[in-house]
Short mmCIF file of N, CA and C in Angstrom, two decimals:
data_model
loop_
_atom_site.label_atom_id
_atom_site.label_comp_id
_atom_site.label_asym_id
_atom_site.label_seq_id
_atom_site.Cartn_x
_atom_site.Cartn_y
_atom_site.Cartn_z
N MET A 218 127.79 184.38 112.05
CA MET A 218 126.91 183.14 112.12
C MET A 218 127.53 182.05 111.68
N THR A 219 127.16 180.66 112.58
CA THR A 219 127.54 179.45 112.33
C THR A 219 127.00 178.76 110.81
N GLU A 220 127.55 177.88 110.38
CA GLU A 220 126.91 177.15 109.49
C GLU A 220 125.47 176.74 109.74
N PRO A 221 124.51 176.67 108.66
CA PRO A 221 123.40 175.83 109.25
C PRO A 221 123.11 174.59 109.31
N THR A 222 122.56 174.35 109.83
CA THR A 222 122.17 172.83 110.16
C THR A 222 121.15 172.44 108.91
N ARG A 223 121.20 171.20 108.50
CA ARG A 223 120.15 170.77 107.08
C ARG A 223 120.09 169.39 107.42
N ILE A 224 118.94 168.81 107.46
CA ILE A 224 118.46 167.67 107.35
C ILE A 224 118.15 166.98 105.92
N ALA A 225 119.17 165.87 105.57
CA ALA A 225 119.12 165.78 103.92
C ALA A 225 117.83 164.96 103.95
N ALA A 226 117.29 164.93 102.33
CA ALA A 226 116.28 164.63 102.09
C ALA A 226 116.06 163.05 101.79
N ASP A 227 117.16 162.76 102.26
CA ASP A 227 117.10 161.09 102.10
C ASP A 227 117.46 160.42 103.51
N HIS A 228 117.05 161.31 104.68
CA HIS A 228 117.05 160.81 105.94
C HIS A 228 116.06 159.88 106.22
N PRO A 229 115.99 158.96 106.73
CA PRO A 229 114.98 157.76 106.65
C PRO A 229 113.64 158.30 107.37
N ALA A 230 113.53 159.27 108.22
CA ALA A 230 112.34 159.69 108.57
C ALA A 230 111.48 160.18 107.86
N PHE A 231 111.77 160.46 106.46
CA PHE A 231 111.03 161.41 105.52
C PHE A 231 109.91 160.35 104.81
N PRO A 232 110.23 159.20 104.63
CA PRO A 232 109.41 158.51 103.60
C PRO A 232 107.93 158.34 104.15
N GLY A 233 107.82 158.32 105.53
CA GLY A 233 106.71 158.33 106.37
C GLY A 233 106.04 159.29 106.72
N HIS A 234 106.98 160.59 106.32
CA HIS A 234 106.22 161.96 107.35
C HIS A 234 106.46 162.84 106.37
N PHE A 235 105.50 163.28 105.15
CA PHE A 235 104.60 162.59 105.17
C PHE A 235 104.69 162.20 103.51
N PRO A 236 104.24 161.20 103.01
CA PRO A 236 104.31 161.08 101.35
C PRO A 236 103.85 162.08 100.48
N GLY A 237 104.67 162.74 99.62
CA GLY A 237 104.21 163.38 98.38
C GLY A 237 104.73 164.84 99.13
N ARG A 238 104.66 165.13 100.42
CA ARG A 238 105.09 166.76 100.84
C ARG A 238 105.84 166.14 102.01
N PRO A 239 107.04 165.63 102.06
CA PRO A 239 107.92 165.64 103.57
C PRO A 239 108.18 166.92 104.32
N ILE A 240 108.05 166.61 105.53
CA ILE A 240 108.53 167.67 106.39
C ILE A 240 109.39 167.31 107.54
N VAL A 241 110.01 167.89 107.95
CA VAL A 241 111.16 167.33 109.40
C VAL A 241 109.91 166.83 110.47
N PRO A 242 110.35 165.57 111.34
CA PRO A 242 109.24 165.45 112.18
C PRO A 242 109.73 166.10 113.32
N GLY A 243 108.74 166.64 114.35
CA GLY A 243 108.90 167.43 115.58
C GLY A 243 110.17 166.67 116.56
N ALA A 244 110.02 165.15 116.69
CA ALA A 244 111.34 164.77 117.11
C ALA A 244 112.60 164.71 116.82
N LEU A 245 112.63 164.85 115.40
CA LEU A 245 113.99 165.11 114.77
C LEU A 245 114.61 166.29 114.99
N LEU A 246 113.69 167.55 114.74
CA LEU A 246 114.09 168.83 115.11
C LEU A 246 114.38 168.91 116.39
N LEU A 247 113.86 168.30 117.36
CA LEU A 247 113.94 168.41 119.10
C LEU A 247 115.39 167.91 119.10
N GLU A 248 115.99 166.74 118.22
CA GLU A 248 117.24 165.91 118.53
C GLU A 248 118.10 167.08 118.04
N CYS A 249 117.85 168.00 117.17
CA CYS A 249 119.03 168.73 116.57
C CYS A 249 119.32 170.07 117.63
N ILE A 250 118.12 170.25 118.34
CA ILE A 250 118.07 171.36 119.23
C ILE A 250 118.84 170.92 120.51
N LEU A 251 118.47 169.55 120.81
CA LEU A 251 119.40 168.96 122.06
C LEU A 251 120.82 168.91 121.64
N GLU A 252 121.01 168.58 120.40
CA GLU A 252 122.49 168.32 120.33
C GLU A 252 123.27 169.79 119.96
N ALA A 253 122.48 170.87 119.60
CA ALA A 253 123.04 172.27 119.74
C ALA A 253 123.43 172.86 120.80
N ALA A 254 122.28 172.43 122.10
CA ALA A 254 122.60 172.60 123.44
C ALA A 254 123.63 172.01 124.04
N ALA A 255 123.76 170.68 123.84
CA ALA A 255 125.18 169.98 124.28
C ALA A 255 126.36 170.64 123.73
N ALA A 256 126.42 171.11 122.49
CA ALA A 256 127.64 171.39 121.84
C ALA A 256 127.76 173.34 122.59
N LYS A 257 126.85 173.88 122.63
CA LYS A 257 127.02 175.23 123.27
C LYS A 257 127.37 175.24 124.82
N PHE A 258 126.79 174.32 125.50
CA PHE A 258 126.54 174.38 126.84
C PHE A 258 127.37 172.78 127.55
N PRO A 259 128.73 172.61 127.14
CA PRO A 259 129.23 171.13 127.27
C PRO A 259 129.22 170.70 128.68
N ALA A 260 129.32 171.76 129.70
CA ALA A 260 129.32 171.33 131.01
C ALA A 260 128.29 171.21 131.87
N ILE A 261 127.06 171.30 131.04
CA ILE A 261 125.75 171.44 131.61
C ILE A 261 124.92 170.20 130.92
N ALA A 262 124.27 169.27 131.67
CA ALA A 262 123.41 168.26 131.18
C ALA A 262 122.00 168.80 131.03
N ILE A 263 121.17 168.41 129.92
CA ILE A 263 119.61 168.77 129.72
C ILE A 263 118.87 167.99 130.49
N GLY A 264 118.03 168.64 131.29
CA GLY A 264 117.17 167.59 132.15
C GLY A 264 115.77 167.33 131.69
N GLY A 265 115.62 168.19 130.65
CA GLY A 265 114.15 167.90 130.01
C GLY A 265 113.91 169.35 128.85
N VAL A 266 112.49 169.16 128.57
CA VAL A 266 112.05 170.12 127.96
C VAL A 266 111.10 171.12 128.73
N ARG A 267 111.17 172.31 128.93
CA ARG A 267 109.87 172.82 129.55
C ARG A 267 108.99 173.00 128.86
N ARG A 268 109.12 173.55 127.57
CA ARG A 268 108.20 174.08 126.64
C ARG A 268 108.76 174.05 124.94
N ILE A 269 107.91 173.75 124.10
CA ILE A 269 108.62 173.90 122.49
C ILE A 269 107.22 173.92 121.77
N LYS A 270 107.12 174.94 121.20
CA LYS A 270 106.24 175.28 120.15
C LYS A 270 106.72 175.30 118.84
N PHE A 271 106.00 174.63 118.07
CA PHE A 271 106.50 174.52 116.50
C PHE A 271 105.83 175.51 115.53
N LEU A 272 106.38 176.77 115.07
CA LEU A 272 105.54 177.69 114.33
C LEU A 272 105.50 177.53 113.14
N ARG A 273 106.35 176.63 112.38
CA ARG A 273 106.28 176.70 111.11
C ARG A 273 106.85 175.24 110.68
N MET A 274 106.58 174.67 109.57
CA MET A 274 107.17 173.22 109.27
C MET A 274 108.26 173.58 108.23
N LEU A 275 109.19 172.55 108.57
CA LEU A 275 110.46 172.54 107.62
C LEU A 275 110.54 171.52 106.95
N SER A 276 111.04 171.77 105.80
CA SER A 276 111.06 170.74 104.41
C SER A 276 112.64 169.92 104.60
N PRO A 277 112.85 168.90 104.23
CA PRO A 277 113.91 168.45 103.93
C PRO A 277 115.22 169.38 103.19
N ASP A 278 116.07 169.51 103.68
CA ASP A 278 117.58 170.09 103.37
C ASP A 278 117.24 171.77 103.52
N GLU A 279 116.56 172.16 104.12
CA GLU A 279 115.88 173.89 104.44
C GLU A 279 117.02 174.00 105.57
N PRO A 280 117.61 174.91 105.31
CA PRO A 280 118.61 175.41 106.34
C PRO A 280 118.01 175.90 107.45
N PHE A 281 118.43 175.70 108.59
CA PHE A 281 117.84 176.39 110.00
C PHE A 281 119.19 176.56 110.89
N TRP A 282 119.21 177.67 112.05
CA TRP A 282 120.07 177.69 112.91
C TRP A 282 119.40 177.36 114.37
N VAL A 283 119.75 177.17 115.70
CA VAL A 283 119.41 177.04 116.75
C VAL A 283 120.35 178.19 117.51
N GLU A 284 119.51 178.89 118.06
CA GLU A 284 119.71 180.26 118.62
C GLU A 284 119.59 180.15 120.11
N PHE A 285 120.16 180.58 121.11
CA PHE A 285 120.12 180.48 122.56
C PHE A 285 120.01 182.25 123.17
N GLU A 286 119.30 182.08 124.12
CA GLU A 286 119.46 183.43 124.81
C GLU A 286 120.60 182.98 125.87
N ALA A 287 120.68 184.13 126.99
CA ALA A 287 121.82 183.79 127.88
C ALA A 287 120.91 182.71 128.70
N ALA A 288 121.85 181.56 129.07
CA ALA A 288 121.49 180.50 129.92
C ALA A 288 121.04 181.26 131.43
N GLY A 289 120.15 180.64 132.19
CA GLY A 289 120.18 181.00 133.31
C GLY A 289 120.29 179.99 134.20
N ALA A 290 120.13 180.02 135.69
CA ALA A 290 120.68 179.11 136.42
C ALA A 290 119.76 177.49 136.40
N SER A 291 118.75 177.75 135.79
CA SER A 291 117.77 176.42 135.40
C SER A 291 117.52 176.34 134.21
N GLY A 292 117.79 176.74 133.23
CA GLY A 292 117.71 176.34 131.82
C GLY A 292 117.88 177.64 130.90
N VAL A 293 117.51 177.33 129.64
CA VAL A 293 117.83 178.33 128.54
C VAL A 293 116.76 178.44 127.59
N ARG A 294 116.28 179.39 127.21
CA ARG A 294 115.57 179.59 125.99
C ARG A 294 115.99 179.40 124.45
N PHE A 295 115.35 179.06 123.68
CA PHE A 295 116.11 178.48 122.28
C PHE A 295 115.20 179.03 121.24
N ARG A 296 115.70 179.46 120.13
CA ARG A 296 114.92 179.67 119.19
C ARG A 296 115.47 178.86 117.77
N VAL A 297 114.47 178.21 116.74
CA VAL A 297 114.99 177.70 115.66
C VAL A 297 114.60 178.63 114.35
N GLN A 298 115.53 179.05 113.96
CA GLN A 298 115.64 180.19 112.83
C GLN A 298 115.81 179.74 111.29
N THR A 299 114.95 179.84 110.70
CA THR A 299 115.35 180.13 109.23
C THR A 299 115.10 181.07 108.27
N GLU A 300 115.66 181.14 106.99
CA GLU A 300 115.71 182.30 106.02
C GLU A 300 114.05 182.58 106.10
N GLY A 301 113.15 181.82 106.25
CA GLY A 301 111.55 182.36 106.23
C GLY A 301 111.04 182.50 107.62
N GLY A 302 112.07 182.57 108.53
CA GLY A 302 111.73 183.06 110.14
C GLY A 302 111.55 181.99 110.87
N ALA A 303 111.34 182.10 111.97
CA ALA A 303 111.19 181.18 113.29
C ALA A 303 110.16 179.89 113.00
N ALA A 304 110.95 178.88 113.22
CA ALA A 304 110.17 177.45 112.84
C ALA A 304 109.99 176.85 114.38
N ALA A 305 110.65 177.25 115.36
CA ALA A 305 110.08 176.58 116.77
C ALA A 305 111.06 177.47 117.86
N ASP A 306 110.15 177.57 118.84
CA ASP A 306 111.03 178.30 120.39
C ASP A 306 110.49 177.40 121.46
N GLY A 307 111.12 177.66 122.37
CA GLY A 307 110.90 176.94 123.58
C GLY A 307 111.79 177.15 124.59
N GLN A 308 111.96 176.21 125.84
CA GLN A 308 113.05 176.35 126.98
C GLN A 308 113.44 175.00 127.25
N LEU A 309 114.65 174.79 127.57
CA LEU A 309 115.28 173.54 128.27
C LEU A 309 115.55 173.89 129.41
N VAL A 310 115.39 172.81 130.19
CA VAL A 310 115.70 172.61 131.46
C VAL A 310 117.27 171.84 131.61
N PHE A 311 118.16 172.62 132.39
CA PHE A 311 119.39 172.24 132.72
C PHE A 311 119.44 171.21 134.13
N ARG A 312 120.12 170.75 134.33
CA ARG A 312 120.46 169.74 135.46
C ARG A 312 122.22 169.81 135.48
N THR A 313 122.63 169.55 136.72
CA THR A 313 123.92 169.53 137.19
C THR A 313 124.79 168.05 136.52
N ALA A 314 125.56 168.29 135.69
CA ALA A 314 126.33 167.13 135.05
C ALA A 314 126.91 166.33 136.37
N ASP A 315 126.72 164.98 136.19
CA ASP A 315 127.28 164.35 137.14
C ASP A 315 129.01 163.98 137.22
#
């Protein structure tokens, strides 16, 4: 298993999301998913997100892993896994890199 990803508690997104009980914004989690996909599939560009479902909230500094199923011709399914269970899942759409 690879090292987990953590979004530091001092990240600038947390003060407004939400005061008193910060959670990782969905857009920031999606950015991490896209970065993991680019590292896993360097020869393939992401064309979009077909589907994403947020299953539980992530807290600052909470470790998580992005896992991928075998890629098909048009995309790949992903799951954001934490020690407490799945936090998100969905599907990314690929396009051929220029």
